[in-house]
Every structure is written in structure tokens, then in C-alpha cells.
Amino acid sequence: MIQWTALPTLFPLRSGQSISLFFAFIKSFPFSIASSSSPISAPEESEPTSIDHLSSQLLNLLSHPNWQKHPSLKNLIPSLSPSRLSSFLSQNPNLNPHIACSFFDYLSRLPSFKPSVQSYAPLLRILISNKLFQVAERTRLSMIKSCGTPDDIVFVMGFVREMNKCDDGFRFKLNAWAYNTLLMSLSRFVMVDDMKCVYNEMLNDMIKPDIYTFNTMINGYCKLGNVVEAEVYLSKILQAGLSPDTHTYTSFILGHCRKKDVNTAFKVFREMQKKGCRRNVVSYNNLIHGLCETRRIDEAMKLFLQMGDDGCSPNVRTYTILIDALCRLDRRAEALSLFDEMQEKGCEPNVHTYTVLIDGLCKDSKLDEARVLLNVMSGKGLVPSVVTYNALIDGYCKKDLVDVALNIFDTMESKSCIPNVRTYNELISGFCRTKKVHKAMSLLDKMLECKLSPSNVTFNLLVHGQCKEGEIDSAFRLLRLMEENGLAPDEWTYGTLVDGLCERGRVEEANTIFSSLKEKGIKVNVAMYTALIDGHCKAEKIDFAFTLFKKMIEEGCSPNVCTYNVLINGLCKQGKQLEAAQLLERMPESGVEPTIESYSILIEQLLKECAFDHADKVFSLMVSKGHKPDVCIYTSFLVAYYNEGKLKEAEDVMAKMAEAGVRPDLMAYTVMIDGYGRAGLLNRAFDMLKCMFVSGYEPSHYTYSVLIKHLSLGGLDLKTEASFINIADVWKVVKYETLLKLFDKMREHGCPPNTNVFSSLAIGLCREGRLEEASRLLDHMQSCGMSSCEDMYTSMVNCCCKLRMYEDSARFLDAMLTQGFLPRLESYKLLICGLYDDGNSDKAMATFFRLLDCGYNNDEIAWKILIDGLLKRGLVDRCSELLDMMEKSGSRLSSQTYSLLLEGLDRTHNK
């Protein structure tokens, strides 16, 4: 029994963890801890969770001749778990063995009860002590076969070995059947070292291996592709005077395929026929899978069609292997056709088949079809696996539909399907892609709560997300948090940091990190070099960029097309088009072929300088090299022609785009809208806006800036009238009446304003501190029956803070929370620091206290509110009181965050 006095040592309470929570944890134990003497009040003996009480009830029940029909059985079953069954059998070793066995079998047949391998052990002891060896043999085999994890098989191995050797009346020798079953279980988990030990123990026990023994050993090694070791056991088959059978050959087909030697696998497959050994569906499946893994799908399909000649019918695995391979090769139409064929032939798809197709549909952006397939699958009684849900979550996240992905995540949990690290990584990636790293960080906390260890991929995604939002300091803090979690930052971690620093113009810091990597044992890759070269080009240090380029080549790191493109772009930005063109021409000499982007950079720069003839020559050269112009190149020509007022030429470019089957993108549409606006053709500009909506594009903030500019000018022809509104100043001078006019024009042209329109306009106004007009927009939007979006509220909160209207800011923030939005920590930082600056410390503390319950990552709260907010403003005492509040509320911080806080408090205090 566990003694109460030992509990504080075994289970230390964390800071802020309540005593009631501790007792809830203790009560979850399957055994009664309360039976030991203690001054602390213990649960009553009559409590149904007490194992002693349960044991007496079970003994009473099993004493009845027809216990299966006894009314108390139904009430007792919910209290039984595998561990409690094990305890009951252990505590009652004198139980009638026939009743014990019958009771165990009865429970095993219940859908809600699955015996653990540990629960077989006391039953076996009861059977052996009563010399019921035949029943014990069947029970031991069931125990071995029930192993579901490597830990299970390790327990079973230890137990059967103990019984094989002990001399206390419980000795139960292993026979050939038991040894072979044990070897098969070990083979299932590819535990070949343990297999070899068990095989040697079998020989030491003077038990002669048979064909099943040798085949099991061969199969275990072949699963690892270790054909050489497998051949040792093949020779033992021949030495024993036995003949290799279908299982032997099939294992070797698998082994050669696992080592990517499909040709040798084919030889073994053909040899089977020559030796008169029947090939079965597993033989075919192993070879078909090997061909598919080496992208030889057409040969696999040919083999699939030959199965009937051998009297073999494809099974669900055969079809699934081929459907998976076709999907991975983007031949999804063929995959769907094969899926239909398998059902027509009466071969029912399984969970894996559906998962493969759902994943393929998601990769094809056919998310609705994938969702339908999930429903079909569930309707057939198939339970989607974590891999199935992950495929859907990944598909929605890649289309930036993270809220839909979260709904699937919730469905997954409600169906008792436990998310894994990959599930969280896909959601984290989705939030980071949509610039909501604060939501991604909250998932890191949830992972840790679920006892899931974040991987390097998890932290690399978060580092990338912080860098993308310009939070470089937080990215570096994540680096230290990563190390605290026992993970080593890799080349992708540092590559992201180098790129992030360069993007923010902090090239010297990027240089320092880059130079330190060799000491850290991190190999510098082409992506890191390219990011650093690009950073120096943007910082107008083109000579140093070329120095890095030469160093890169000297160190054996071959530049790729991206490296050349950033150099060409750097040269163009400095007006060195001739050198850029020369570099473009020299690329093939280095084994790197220019891409369409390489030509596009040069063409765009030439067009900016109105060098149309030169741009046309580069364009013709690009086409002659076999490159098909894309929308970006056409858009560059559109911009140039519209800037010069050459509407006819611009429309010719649009006609060429249509002829080439190139659809305009968001930027192309915006350029055309601007072009018509410049020409004073407002109606045509709005017609183009309608086309944009029909094509599935949401206009950007810049698109609306363009439209508002031209509406403000009243549709004047800018060829004759100079523009008196700079595009950057639109939101400073626009009248509210012009915005209403925009709505009217949009409705007139069949594209009524939606949430995105109101949000874009409100954000533009808020950036210029025009809160009154933004608030009027919000009211107008709500009067139209639309709900405001997260970004709109965020801009209102931040605008109020900048205007020192903290009460209004808090009101908008509360509205966000009420509508289920998670405000950004930047908004909380502005509000809390502003309230302290305004002398309203009570409101600041109340706001902070509320955010602690919103599900943010605690470390990030400390980083962004306490360190980047209060300490940077010198508010040491305020920082201390909020840190104290976090500790009292039970918020756990990493040791490195505590260190940062202590350093910051000390440094700020000394100042």
C-alpha cells in the first residue's frame, strides 16, 4: 500500500495547484489508498470505487450458481476495469479456477471491456496452481496474442520467462506453439533483437524449431529490409530438411522491396512459380507496394491485372496500395475510378482506403468532396482514424480555413479520437499562415496539457510564425524554450531566424547568427545563404551580397535558382539592369536554369523605366526558352501601360492573357481597376471589380484604396487632370459620404458589400486614427445584418489605445470576447500599459486577470505583456504585481521565461 506520508514526495504540488485538485487525483487510483491508517479523513469502505468492497461484492456474486443472470452483475460491470479485475484475481488466488476462467471469458466478450495483458497473469497463476494446464495453455496463447504495444510484449516476455524457469509450484514450461506465438508477436512490432534472444532460449530449452519458427524469424528481419540476416534462417530451413513455402518467399519479396531492390523482389516472385510454390494475395501486395514505392505505378497496375491468372483476387489492401500511389502521383481521377471498381466488385473499402482518398481530394483542394467522403465512411460504420482527420485538417489549413479545421478538431475529440503531434502541427501551421501566431501558441499549451511532446517541427513552425509577424524577440525566446524542452534547434530553426532578421533589416544580427552556426555543428544550407544574400541586397549592400555568393560556392554549397533571383533583383533595384541580364545569361553555365521568375524580375524593372523594347526582347527570349508567361509577367506589362496612360496597349495585354488561358489574379484585377480609374472610366472599373468577385477573389485593402481614390476624384480623366490624392493618403482625407458612395456603386454593379469590405475600410480609417468614421462603419455594418470580424475589432481596439481612449478600447475588446474572438496580445499590451500610464491600475489588473482565462500561452503572455510591455516602459512594480497575479492563478512559466523576467526586473530597477 502507498503510505499517505509518502505522497507529498511522490506527487509534489505545483505552484498554484489546489488541494482539492490533489485529492481528485488521488481518488482516481484504482486501489484504495484510504485503507492505511491516517489522520486524514478517508473515503468510506462502502464507496463503490473501493477495491476491497468491490472484491467482496464480486466474491458474493460468483458464489451463486447462475451468477451470469444475477441482477447485481449489471451494476458491478461499470466499476470493473482491467486493473481492478487483475487486483481482484490477485487478491483471491483460491478462487474456483473454472469460475475464474468463466468470469474472465464473460468480461472479455463485452464490447466495453478489453482485458489488459497484466490481467491475464493472476488468472494463469490460479489455473496453474490447480494444475489445469490445458486451459492455462490456451490462456497463455490468448495473453501473447492480445499484446497491442511493445510495452505489452515486454511484460508478457518477462512473465512467461519467469513461469518457464521458476520452481515454486508455478512453473509452466513454454512449448513450441507458445514460443512461435511469442516470436510472431515480437515480429509484429519488429523487435528483432528480442526475437533472436527468444529463438536462442527455444534452442536452450531443447525445443526444435519448425518451419513456422524459421518463417517468423525471416519475416521479422525482412520487415527491416535486412535480407542478409533473413538468409541465415533460410539456410537453417534447408539444413533441417524443410522446404521454403509461400510465407518464406513472400517475406523475401517484402525484404527486397524494403531495401528498394524491387528487381530482386521480382526474381523471387518469378522463382515461386518455377518452384511450384503458390503465390498468394500477400505476395502480390508486397511486390505491388514495392513497385509503387519506387514510382513504378504502371508496372504495379500491370501486375494487378495479372492476379487472376494465379487464381488470386485483389483484396482491400491491394486496392488501397494502388489508390494511394495514384493519389501521390497526382493521378487522382484514376484513383477514384479504381475506388469505384473495388466497390463494384464487392471489395469494401476500409478506413485506410477512405483516408487515402480523403487526403488526395484535400490535396486537390476538393475539400467539400473530402468532407462528403468522411460522412459516407462514418455512415458505413467505419471509425475515422487520427490520420483521416489530420488529412482534412491539413487540407483546410492550407486553404487558410483554420476555423473549419478547428471544427474538425473538435469533432475529432468528441468522437474520442485522440489528436497526435501532427494534428497540432497542422493547426499551428494554419494559424501561423494566417498571421494568428497567438492562437498557434495557445495550442502549444494544449499539447503539453495532453502530455504530447512538441517536436522540432512544432517549434520551427512557431518560430516561423513569430518571425512572419515581426516578433523576432519572441522567436528567439522560443529558441530557448525549445532547448528547455530537450530539443536541439536545427538548420531550419536558424534559417528562419536569419531570414526573419533580414526581412526586418537587421542584417548584422543575421550575420552574427550565421557565423556562429559552424561552432554549433549546424550545417549552413542554400536557404540560409539565399536569405542572407537577399537581406544584404535589400540593405543596398550588393557587393557584400556577391562576397557571400562567392563564399557559398567555395564552401561547396551550390546556389539554386532562388539565390540567383535575389541577386538579379538586387542588381535591378540598384539600376544595374545590364549586370542583372548578364547574370541571367550565365546561370546555365552553373547548371541552374532561369525560371519564369528570373525573367519576370528583369522585365518588371525594364518596364518601370519604360524600356518597353528591351522588356519585349527579354520576354521573347523567355518564350523561346520554352517558358509560358504567367500572370505576374502580364501584370507587369499592365502596370507599365496603365502608368503611361496606354489603355489600348493594356487591353491588348488582357486579350493576350485570355488567349493564353491565363486567369488574372488579385493583383492583375487591382491594376486593371486602377487603369480604368485613371482613364476616368469608373463604371468599367467597377465592372472589373465584379469580375474579381466572380473569379473568387476578395479585394485587398489596396484594391479599396484605389477605388476610393478614384471615387474621391469623381471619375476625372487623369490623363488631363493631375492626381491630387496620393494612394498612401487616401485614408487621411476620404469623406464618409465617399464610402457610402462606394457601397452604392458596388450594389449597382452586382457586388454588394460584405464583411471583408467593411473590415478593409475600417482598418484603413483606424490606421489614421479616424475612430469616429470607423465606428459609424461598424454601426452601418450591423444595421445591414452583418457581424463584424476579428480584424475589424482588433483595429478598433488598437486605434482607441493610440487615441488614449482606454474605456472605449476595453469595450471593443469585451465585444470581441463575447463574440468568441481571441484578441491579439498586442492589443492587450497596448490597453494594459495605457491604463497604467493613465493611472487606472485597477482596470489594468482586471483586464490582465481576465486575459489569463482566455487560453493564451502563459510564456507568451509574460513575453509580450510583462517584458515587451511593462518592463520596456520601466514599469517594474506593475510588472511584479502582474507576475504575482499569474503565480497566484496557477499560471506555469518556463524556467527561461522566469530568468528573462528576473533579468529584466533587475536591469530596469538598476536604471
PDB file of C-alpha atoms in Angstrom, residues 312 343 587 783:
ATOM      1  CA  CYS A 312      -5.738 -14.554 -56.735  1.00  0.00           C
ATOM      2  CA  GLN A 343     -16.867  -1.417 -54.653  1.00  0.00           C
ATOM      3  CA  MET A 587      23.038  30.916 -64.920  1.00  0.00           C
ATOM      4  CA  SER A 783     -27.639  47.615 -39.333  1.00  0.00           C
TER       5      SER A 783
END
